[in-house]
Coordinates of C-alpha atoms in Angstrom, one line a residue:
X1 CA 43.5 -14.1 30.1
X2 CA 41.6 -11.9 27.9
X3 CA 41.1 -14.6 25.2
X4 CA 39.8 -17.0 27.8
X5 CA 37.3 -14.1 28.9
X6 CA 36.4 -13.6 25.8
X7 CA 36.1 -17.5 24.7
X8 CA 33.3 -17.7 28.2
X9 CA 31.7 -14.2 27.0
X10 CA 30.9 -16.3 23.7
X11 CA 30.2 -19.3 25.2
X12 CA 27.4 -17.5 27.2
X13 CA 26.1 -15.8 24.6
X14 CA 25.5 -18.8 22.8
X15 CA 24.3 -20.8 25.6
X16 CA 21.8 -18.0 26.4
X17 CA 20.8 -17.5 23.1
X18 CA 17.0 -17.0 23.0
X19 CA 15.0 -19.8 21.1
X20 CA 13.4 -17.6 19.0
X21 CA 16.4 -17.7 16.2
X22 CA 15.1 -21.0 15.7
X23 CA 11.6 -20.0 14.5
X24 CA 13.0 -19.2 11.0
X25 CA 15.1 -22.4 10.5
X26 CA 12.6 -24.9 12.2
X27 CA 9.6 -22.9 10.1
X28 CA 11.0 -23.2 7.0
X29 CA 11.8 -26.9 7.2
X30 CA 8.2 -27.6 8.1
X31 CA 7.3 -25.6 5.1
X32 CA 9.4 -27.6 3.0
X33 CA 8.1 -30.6 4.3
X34 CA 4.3 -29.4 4.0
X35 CA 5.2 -28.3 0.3
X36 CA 7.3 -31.7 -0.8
X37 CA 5.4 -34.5 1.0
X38 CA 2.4 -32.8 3.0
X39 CA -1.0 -34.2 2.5
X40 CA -1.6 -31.2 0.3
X41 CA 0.5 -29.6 -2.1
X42 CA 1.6 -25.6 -0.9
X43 CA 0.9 -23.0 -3.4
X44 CA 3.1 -20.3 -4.6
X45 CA 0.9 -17.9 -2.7
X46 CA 1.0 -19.5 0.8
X47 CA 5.3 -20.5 0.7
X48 CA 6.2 -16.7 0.2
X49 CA 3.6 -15.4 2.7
X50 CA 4.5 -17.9 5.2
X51 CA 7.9 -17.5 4.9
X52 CA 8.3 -14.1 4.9
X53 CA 5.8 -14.0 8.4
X54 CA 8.8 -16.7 9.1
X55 CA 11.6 -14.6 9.1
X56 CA 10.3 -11.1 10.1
X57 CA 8.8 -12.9 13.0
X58 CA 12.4 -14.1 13.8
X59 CA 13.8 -10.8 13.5
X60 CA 11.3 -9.3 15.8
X61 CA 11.6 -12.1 18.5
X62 CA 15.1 -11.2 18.4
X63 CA 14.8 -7.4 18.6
X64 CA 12.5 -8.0 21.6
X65 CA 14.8 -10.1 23.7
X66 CA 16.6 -6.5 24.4
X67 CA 14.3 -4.2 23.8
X68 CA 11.7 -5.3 26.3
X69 CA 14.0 -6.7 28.9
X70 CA 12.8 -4.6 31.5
X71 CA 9.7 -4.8 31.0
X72 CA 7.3 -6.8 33.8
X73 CA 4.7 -7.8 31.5
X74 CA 7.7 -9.2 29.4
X75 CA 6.7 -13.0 29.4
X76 CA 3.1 -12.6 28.6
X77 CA 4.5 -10.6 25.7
X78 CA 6.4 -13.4 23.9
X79 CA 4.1 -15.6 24.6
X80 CA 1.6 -13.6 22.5
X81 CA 3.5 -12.8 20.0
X82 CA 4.3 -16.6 19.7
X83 CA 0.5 -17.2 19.2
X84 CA -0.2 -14.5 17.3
X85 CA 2.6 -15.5 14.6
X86 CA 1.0 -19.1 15.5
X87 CA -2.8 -17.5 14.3
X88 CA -1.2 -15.8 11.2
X89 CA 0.7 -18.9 10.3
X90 CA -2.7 -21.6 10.4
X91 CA -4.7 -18.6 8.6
X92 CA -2.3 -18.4 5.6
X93 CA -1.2 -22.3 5.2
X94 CA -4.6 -24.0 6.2
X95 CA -7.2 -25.2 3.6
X96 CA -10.0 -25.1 6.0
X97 CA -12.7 -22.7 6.4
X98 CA -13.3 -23.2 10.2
X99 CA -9.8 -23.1 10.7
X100 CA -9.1 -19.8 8.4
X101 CA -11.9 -17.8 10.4
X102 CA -10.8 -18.8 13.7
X103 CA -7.1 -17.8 13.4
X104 CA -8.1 -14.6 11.2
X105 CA -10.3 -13.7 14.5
X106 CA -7.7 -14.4 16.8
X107 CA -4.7 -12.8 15.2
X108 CA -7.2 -9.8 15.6
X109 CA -7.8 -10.5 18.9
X110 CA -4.0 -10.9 19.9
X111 CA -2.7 -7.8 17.9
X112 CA -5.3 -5.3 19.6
X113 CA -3.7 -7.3 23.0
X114 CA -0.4 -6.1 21.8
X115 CA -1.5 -2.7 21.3
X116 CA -2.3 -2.0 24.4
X117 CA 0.4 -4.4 26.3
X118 CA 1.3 -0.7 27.5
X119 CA -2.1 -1.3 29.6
X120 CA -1.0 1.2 32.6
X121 CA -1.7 3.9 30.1
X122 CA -4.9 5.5 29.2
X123 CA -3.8 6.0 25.4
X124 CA -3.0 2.0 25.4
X125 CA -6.0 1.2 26.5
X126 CA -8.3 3.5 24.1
X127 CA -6.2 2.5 20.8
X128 CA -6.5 -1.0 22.0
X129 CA -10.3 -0.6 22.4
X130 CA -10.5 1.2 18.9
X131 CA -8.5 -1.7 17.3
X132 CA -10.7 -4.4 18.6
X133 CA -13.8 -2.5 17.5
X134 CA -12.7 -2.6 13.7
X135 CA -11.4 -6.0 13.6
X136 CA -14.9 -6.8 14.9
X137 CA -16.8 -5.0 12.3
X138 CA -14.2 -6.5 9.6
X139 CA -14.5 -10.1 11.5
X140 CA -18.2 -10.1 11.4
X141 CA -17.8 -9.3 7.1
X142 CA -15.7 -11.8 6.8
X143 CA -17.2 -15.0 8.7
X144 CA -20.4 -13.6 6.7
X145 CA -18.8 -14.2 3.4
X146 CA -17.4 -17.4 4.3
X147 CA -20.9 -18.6 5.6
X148 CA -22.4 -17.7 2.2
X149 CA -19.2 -19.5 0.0
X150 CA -19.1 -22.5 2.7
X151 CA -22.8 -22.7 2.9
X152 CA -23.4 -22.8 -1.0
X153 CA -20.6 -25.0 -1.5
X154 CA -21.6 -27.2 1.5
X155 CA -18.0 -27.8 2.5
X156 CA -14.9 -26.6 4.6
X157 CA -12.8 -27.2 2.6
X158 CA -11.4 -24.0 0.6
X159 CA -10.5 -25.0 -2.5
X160 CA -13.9 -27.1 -3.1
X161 CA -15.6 -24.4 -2.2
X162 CA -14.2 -21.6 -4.0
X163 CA -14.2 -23.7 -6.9
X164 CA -18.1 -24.1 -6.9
X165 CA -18.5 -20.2 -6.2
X166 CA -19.3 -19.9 -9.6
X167 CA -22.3 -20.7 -9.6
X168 CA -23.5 -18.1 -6.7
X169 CA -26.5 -16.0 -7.5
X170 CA -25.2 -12.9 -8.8
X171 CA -26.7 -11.2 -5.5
X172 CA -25.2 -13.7 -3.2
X173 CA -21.7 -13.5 -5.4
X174 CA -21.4 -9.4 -5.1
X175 CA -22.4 -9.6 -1.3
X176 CA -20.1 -12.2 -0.6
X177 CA -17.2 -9.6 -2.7
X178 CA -18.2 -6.9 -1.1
X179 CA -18.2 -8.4 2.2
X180 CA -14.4 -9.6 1.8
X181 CA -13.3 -5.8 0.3
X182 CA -14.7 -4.6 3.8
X183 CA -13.0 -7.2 5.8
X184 CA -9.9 -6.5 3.6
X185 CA -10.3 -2.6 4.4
X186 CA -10.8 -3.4 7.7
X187 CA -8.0 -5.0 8.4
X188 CA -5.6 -3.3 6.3
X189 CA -6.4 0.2 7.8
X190 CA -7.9 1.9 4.7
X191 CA -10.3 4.9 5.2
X192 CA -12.7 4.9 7.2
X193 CA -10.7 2.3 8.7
X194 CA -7.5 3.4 9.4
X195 CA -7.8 5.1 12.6
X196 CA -7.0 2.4 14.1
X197 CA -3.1 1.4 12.7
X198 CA -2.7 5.4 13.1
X199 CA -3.4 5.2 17.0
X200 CA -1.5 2.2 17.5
X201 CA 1.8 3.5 17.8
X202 CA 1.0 3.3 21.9
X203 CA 2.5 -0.2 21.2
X204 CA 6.3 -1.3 21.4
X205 CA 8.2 -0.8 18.7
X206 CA 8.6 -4.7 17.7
X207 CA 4.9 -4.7 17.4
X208 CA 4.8 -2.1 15.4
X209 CA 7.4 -3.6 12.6
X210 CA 5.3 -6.9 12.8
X211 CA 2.3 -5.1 12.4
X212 CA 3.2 -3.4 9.7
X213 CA 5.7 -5.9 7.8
X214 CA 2.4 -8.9 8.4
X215 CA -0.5 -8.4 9.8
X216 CA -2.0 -4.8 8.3
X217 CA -0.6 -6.9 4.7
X218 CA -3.3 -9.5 5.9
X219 CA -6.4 -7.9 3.8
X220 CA -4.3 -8.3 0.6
X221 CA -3.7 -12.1 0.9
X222 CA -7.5 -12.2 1.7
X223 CA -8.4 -11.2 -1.3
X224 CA -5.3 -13.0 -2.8
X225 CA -6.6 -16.2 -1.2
X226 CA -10.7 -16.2 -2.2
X227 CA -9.4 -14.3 -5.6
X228 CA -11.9 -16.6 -7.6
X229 CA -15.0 -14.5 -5.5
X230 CA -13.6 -11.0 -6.2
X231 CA -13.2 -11.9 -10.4
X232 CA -17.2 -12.6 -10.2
X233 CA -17.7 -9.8 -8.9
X234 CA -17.4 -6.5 -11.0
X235 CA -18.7 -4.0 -8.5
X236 CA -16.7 -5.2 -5.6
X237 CA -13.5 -4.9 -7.8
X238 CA -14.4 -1.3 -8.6
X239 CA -15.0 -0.6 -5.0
X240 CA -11.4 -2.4 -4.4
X241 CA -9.8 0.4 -6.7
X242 CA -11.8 2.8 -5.5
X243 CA -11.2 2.9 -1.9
X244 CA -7.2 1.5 -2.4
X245 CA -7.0 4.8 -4.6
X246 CA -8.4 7.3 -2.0
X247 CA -6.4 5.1 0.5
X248 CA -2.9 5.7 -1.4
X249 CA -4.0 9.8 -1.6
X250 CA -5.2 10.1 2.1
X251 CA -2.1 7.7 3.5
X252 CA 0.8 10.2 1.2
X253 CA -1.0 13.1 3.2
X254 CA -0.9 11.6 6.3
X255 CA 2.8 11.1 5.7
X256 CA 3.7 14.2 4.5
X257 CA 2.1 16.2 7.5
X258 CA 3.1 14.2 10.5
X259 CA 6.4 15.4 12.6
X260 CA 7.0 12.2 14.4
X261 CA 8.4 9.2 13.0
X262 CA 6.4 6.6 14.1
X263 CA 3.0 8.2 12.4
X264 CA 4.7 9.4 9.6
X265 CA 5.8 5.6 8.6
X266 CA 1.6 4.7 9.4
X267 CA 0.4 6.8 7.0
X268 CA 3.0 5.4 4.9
X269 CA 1.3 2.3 5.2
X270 CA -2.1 3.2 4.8
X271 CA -1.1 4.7 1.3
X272 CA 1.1 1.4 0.4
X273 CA -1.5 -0.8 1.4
X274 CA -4.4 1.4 -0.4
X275 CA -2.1 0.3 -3.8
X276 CA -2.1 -3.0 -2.7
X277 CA -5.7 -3.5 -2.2
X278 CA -6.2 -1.2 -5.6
X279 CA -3.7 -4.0 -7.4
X280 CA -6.0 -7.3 -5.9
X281 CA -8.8 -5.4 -7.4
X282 CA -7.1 -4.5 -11.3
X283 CA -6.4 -8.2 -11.4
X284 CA -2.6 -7.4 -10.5
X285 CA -2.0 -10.3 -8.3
X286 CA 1.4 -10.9 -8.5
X287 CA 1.7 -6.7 -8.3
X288 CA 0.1 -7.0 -5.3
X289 CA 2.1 -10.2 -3.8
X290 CA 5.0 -8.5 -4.6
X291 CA 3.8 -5.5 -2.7
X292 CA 3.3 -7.5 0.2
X293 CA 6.7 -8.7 0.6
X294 CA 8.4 -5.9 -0.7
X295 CA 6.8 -3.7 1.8
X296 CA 6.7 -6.1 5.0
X297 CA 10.4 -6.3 4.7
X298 CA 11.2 -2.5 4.1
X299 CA 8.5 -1.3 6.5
X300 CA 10.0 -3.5 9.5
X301 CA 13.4 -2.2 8.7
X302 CA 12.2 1.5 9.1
X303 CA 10.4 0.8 12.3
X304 CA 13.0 -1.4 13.9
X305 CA 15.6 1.8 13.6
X306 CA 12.6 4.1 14.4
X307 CA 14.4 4.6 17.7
X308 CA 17.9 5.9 16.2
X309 CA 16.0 9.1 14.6
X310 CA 15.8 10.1 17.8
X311 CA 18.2 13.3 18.4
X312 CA 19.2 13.2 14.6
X313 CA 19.2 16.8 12.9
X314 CA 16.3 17.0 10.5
X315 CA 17.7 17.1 7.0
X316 CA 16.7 20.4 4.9
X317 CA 14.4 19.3 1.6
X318 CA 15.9 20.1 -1.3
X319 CA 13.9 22.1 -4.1
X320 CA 13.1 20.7 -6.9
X321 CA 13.4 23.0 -10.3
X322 CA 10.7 24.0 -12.8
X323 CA 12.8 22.6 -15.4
X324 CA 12.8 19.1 -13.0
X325 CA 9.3 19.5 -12.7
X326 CA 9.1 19.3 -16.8
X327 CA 11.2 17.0 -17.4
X328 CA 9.5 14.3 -15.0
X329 CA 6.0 15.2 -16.7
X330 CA 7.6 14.1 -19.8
X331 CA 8.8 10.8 -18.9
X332 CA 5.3 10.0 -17.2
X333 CA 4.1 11.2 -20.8
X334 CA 6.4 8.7 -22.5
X335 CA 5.0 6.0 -20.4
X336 CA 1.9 6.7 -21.2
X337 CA 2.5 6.7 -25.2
X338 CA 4.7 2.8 -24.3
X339 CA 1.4 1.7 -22.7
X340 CA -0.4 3.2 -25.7
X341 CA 0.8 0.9 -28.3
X342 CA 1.4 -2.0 -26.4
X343 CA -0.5 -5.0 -27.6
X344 CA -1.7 -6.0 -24.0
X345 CA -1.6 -3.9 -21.2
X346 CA -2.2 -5.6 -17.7
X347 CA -1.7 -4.4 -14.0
X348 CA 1.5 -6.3 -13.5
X349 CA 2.8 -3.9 -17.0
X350 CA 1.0 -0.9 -15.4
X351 CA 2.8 -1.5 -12.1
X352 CA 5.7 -2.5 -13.0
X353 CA 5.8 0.7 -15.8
X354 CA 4.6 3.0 -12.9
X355 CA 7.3 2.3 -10.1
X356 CA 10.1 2.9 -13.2
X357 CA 8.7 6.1 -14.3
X358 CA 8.0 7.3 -10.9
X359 CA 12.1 6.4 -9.8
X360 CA 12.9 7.9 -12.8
X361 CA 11.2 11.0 -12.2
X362 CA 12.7 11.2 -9.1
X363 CA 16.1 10.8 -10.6
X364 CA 15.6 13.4 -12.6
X365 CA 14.7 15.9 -10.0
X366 CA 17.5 14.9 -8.3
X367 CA 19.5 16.0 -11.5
X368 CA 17.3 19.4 -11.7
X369 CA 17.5 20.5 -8.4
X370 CA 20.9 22.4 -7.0
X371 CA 22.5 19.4 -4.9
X372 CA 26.4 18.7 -5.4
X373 CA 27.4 16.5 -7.8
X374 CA 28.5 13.9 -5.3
X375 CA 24.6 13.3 -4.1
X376 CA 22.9 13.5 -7.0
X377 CA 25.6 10.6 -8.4
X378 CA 23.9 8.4 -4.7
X379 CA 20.7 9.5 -5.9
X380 CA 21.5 7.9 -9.7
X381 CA 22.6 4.7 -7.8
X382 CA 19.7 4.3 -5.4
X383 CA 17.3 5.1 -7.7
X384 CA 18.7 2.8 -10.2
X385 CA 19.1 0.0 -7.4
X386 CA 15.1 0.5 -6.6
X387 CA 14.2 -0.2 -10.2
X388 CA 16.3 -3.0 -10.6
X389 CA 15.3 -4.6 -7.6
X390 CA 11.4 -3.5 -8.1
X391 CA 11.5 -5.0 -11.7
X392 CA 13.3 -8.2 -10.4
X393 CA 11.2 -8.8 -7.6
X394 CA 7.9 -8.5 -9.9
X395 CA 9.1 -10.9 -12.2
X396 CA 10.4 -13.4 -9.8
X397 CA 6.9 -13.2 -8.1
X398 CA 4.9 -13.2 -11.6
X399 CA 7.0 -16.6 -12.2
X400 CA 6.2 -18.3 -9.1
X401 CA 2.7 -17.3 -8.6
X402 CA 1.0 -17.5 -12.2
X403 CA -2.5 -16.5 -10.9
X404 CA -4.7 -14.3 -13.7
X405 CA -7.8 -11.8 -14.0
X406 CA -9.6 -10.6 -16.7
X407 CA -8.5 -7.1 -16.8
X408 CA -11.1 -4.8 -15.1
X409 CA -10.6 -1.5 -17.2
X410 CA -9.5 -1.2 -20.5
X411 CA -6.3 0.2 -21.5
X412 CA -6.9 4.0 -21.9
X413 CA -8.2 4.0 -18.0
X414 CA -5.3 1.8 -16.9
X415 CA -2.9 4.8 -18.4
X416 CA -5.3 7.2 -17.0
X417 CA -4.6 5.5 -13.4
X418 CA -1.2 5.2 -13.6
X419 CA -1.1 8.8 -14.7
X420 CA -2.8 9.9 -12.2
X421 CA -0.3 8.8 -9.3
X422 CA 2.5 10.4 -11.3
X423 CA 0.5 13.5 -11.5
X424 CA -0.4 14.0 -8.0
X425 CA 3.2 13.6 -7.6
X426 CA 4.3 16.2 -10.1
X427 CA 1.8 18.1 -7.9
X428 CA 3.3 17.7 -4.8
X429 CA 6.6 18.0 -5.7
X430 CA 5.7 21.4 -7.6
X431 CA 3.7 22.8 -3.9
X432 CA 7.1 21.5 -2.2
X433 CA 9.4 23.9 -5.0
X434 CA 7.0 27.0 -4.2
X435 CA 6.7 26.2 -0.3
X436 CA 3.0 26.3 -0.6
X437 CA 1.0 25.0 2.3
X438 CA -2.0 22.9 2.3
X439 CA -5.1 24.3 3.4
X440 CA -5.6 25.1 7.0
X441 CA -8.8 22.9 7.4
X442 CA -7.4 20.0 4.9
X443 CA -3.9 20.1 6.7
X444 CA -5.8 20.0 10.1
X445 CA -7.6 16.8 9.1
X446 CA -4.7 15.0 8.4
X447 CA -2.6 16.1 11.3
X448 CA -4.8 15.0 13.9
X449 CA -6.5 11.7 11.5
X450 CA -6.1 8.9 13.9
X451 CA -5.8 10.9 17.2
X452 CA -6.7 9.7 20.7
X453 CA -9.2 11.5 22.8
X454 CA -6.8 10.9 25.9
X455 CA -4.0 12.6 23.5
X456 CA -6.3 14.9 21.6
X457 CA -5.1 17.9 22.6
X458 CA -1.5 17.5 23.0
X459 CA -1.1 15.7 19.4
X460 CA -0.4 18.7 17.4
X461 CA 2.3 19.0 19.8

């Protein structure tokens, strides 16, 4: 009797099964097809980004079937998130121009829908309005750009057109870069930008990890896509570095303030996708496409299990020793002498260098600090797991997607900017060890960055 009930409780489950686990298998078979015997020839570039849109779209179909069943709105929200994987799909596999800018303006449109699905809500409706007003501003940059390569080029098509680029004006050339950067700030939430992913968290949880894991990773293949516009363009790359720098700063100190989870894990994303948009504009493209997928994945993990933090005890931070604090300066020094005297130093070699010292100067806080033996030996295995999967992630991506620049800064400033991360975390940690806080009016900024005037007062809360 039990087996039986058990054989029908299966059989239902299977038979009710909702069609969205077929979105990964039935996408990637039409992938295959498009990349072995489609009229044109996938790159490297559009296969990883499409497939990993693919499967986290999967996941979150899934995660939705439960997690919005009560919900009265709750067809109208699978049927956008159907279209707005749809839009992010066409964007990222098409070859037309037309096509890109009217799937890069819908996804927009559809995402800011989602954000406010919650439209019963006065906070929905504000962070939904705020959303739509930046994708405009980065919209209206980005059909402007694509008007000046299209029109120059007099085609659609993208890869005719990008390959006559080269001979833009230098005037039309650096507006056309700087044009993309914005719409590539804009739609990656970089300052003054990123008000808009910080007040989204009035959407449902699924949105958020497809948000996060996809479409705020959308501005990096932009400039990942039209790459060949941003190399003739000097200025625009230094204003890439530029802002994704300030972006990585402002996004750890967002993250670092924040009490709930949620907000925390935006400003996370701010900062990751500042070093992102800081790699596209080094030259560091498969750095950067690596980023992408490395941080869609992880990013949609923390926000699908968002919920379970709820109730959980708050661990206590653990200080980190003088002698810790030593130590990791001198493996960020040693870096810096390896990238001295090494014949060529690119931005994969500065990333790649960068993540390893950084885990390794973590590891050895770990060993500093006054933690029992038992977690300091789970620290030397995570730690050791993230630079092994870091290092073979980069170098599987760097094999499959052999796209180049001509470096942007010479050696000595690539060390400087690596140093500089590993300083201001040498910094941080150190004001952690010593319990210092940041300054009232600095701390206050960041607490309330992204705040809703319907929440305003209550956000500190």
């Amino acid at each position: 009797m039990t087996a039986a009930i058990a054989r029908n409780a299966a059989a239902s489950t299977l038979t009710s099964t909702h069609p969205s686990i077929w979105i990964a298998p039935v996408g990637i078979a039409g992938l295959a097809f498009l990349a072995g015997e489609g009229p044109r020839p996938l790159s490297a570039l559009q296969l990883v980004i499409a497939g990993m849109i693919l499967f986290v779209g999967t996941i979150v179909a899934a995660f939705s079937r439960r997690f919005m069943r009560s919900d009265p709105r709750r067809p109208s929200y699978f049927a956008r998130i159907a279209l707005l994987i749809g839009s992010v799909l066409l964007f990222v596999l098409t070859n037309d121009l037309l096509a890109f800018a009217a799937a890069w303006v819908a996804s927009g449109i559809l995402l800011a829908s989602l954000i406010g699905h919650a439209n019963a809500l006065p906070e929905a409706r504000e962070a939904a309005t705020r959303a739509r007003r930046t994708f405009l501003i980065g919209d209206l940059a980005l059909l402007a750009a694509l008007a000046i390569v299209g029109g120059h080029g007099g085609t659609t098509d993208i890869s005719a057109a990008l390959s006559r680029s080269g001979s833009l004006s230098p005037l039309a050339g650096h507006l056309a870069a700087l044009l993309l950067v914005i719409a590539a700030a804009a739609r990656c939430a970089l300052p003054p930008f990123s008000a808009w992913l910080l007040s989204s968290m009035t959407a449902p949880t699924p949105v958020s990890a497809l948000m996060h894991a996809g479409l705020v990773n959308a501005g990096g293949f932009l400039l990942l896509r039209l790459a060949p516009i941003l190399e003739a363009a000097p200025a625009a790359r230094y204003a890439a570095v530029g802002l994704g720098l300030f972006a990585a700063l402002w996004g750890l100190g967002i993250m670092a303030v924040r009490p709930d989870a949620k907000r925390a894990l935006a400003g996370s994303t701010v900062s990751q996708m500042g070093f992102m948009i800081m790699s596209c504009g080094l030259g560091a493209y498969a750095a950067a496409l690596w980023h992408i997928v490395a941080h869609g994945l992880f990013k949609a993990w923390l926000f699908l299990g968002s919920g379970s933090l709820i109730g959980m005890r708050q661990r206590e931070g653990v200080p980190i020793s003088r002698a810790a604090v030593r130590m990791a300066a001198l493996v960020a020094l040693l870096a810096g002498v390896y990238l001295a005297f090494t014949a060529e130093v690119g931005g994969e070699l500065v990333a790649l260098t960068l993540a390893v010292a950084a885990a390794a100067a973590t590891l050895i806080a770990g060993y500093g600090a006054p933690a029992p033996r038992r977690a300091r030996a789970r620290l030397v295995g995570l730690v050791t797991a993230l630079i092994a999967a870091n290092a073979a992630g980069l170098l599987l991506i760097a094999s499959l997607y052999e796209a180049h620049a001509e470096p942007l800064l010479p050696s000595p400033l690539l060390i400087a900017l690596a140093a500089l991360f590993l300083v201001a975390w040498l910094l941080q940690a150190a004001r952690m060890a010593r319990g210092a806080a940041l300054p009232p009016a600095l701390y206050v900024r960041l607490l309330n960055a992204g705040a809703l005037r319907a929440t305003r007062t209550g956000d500190l809360a």
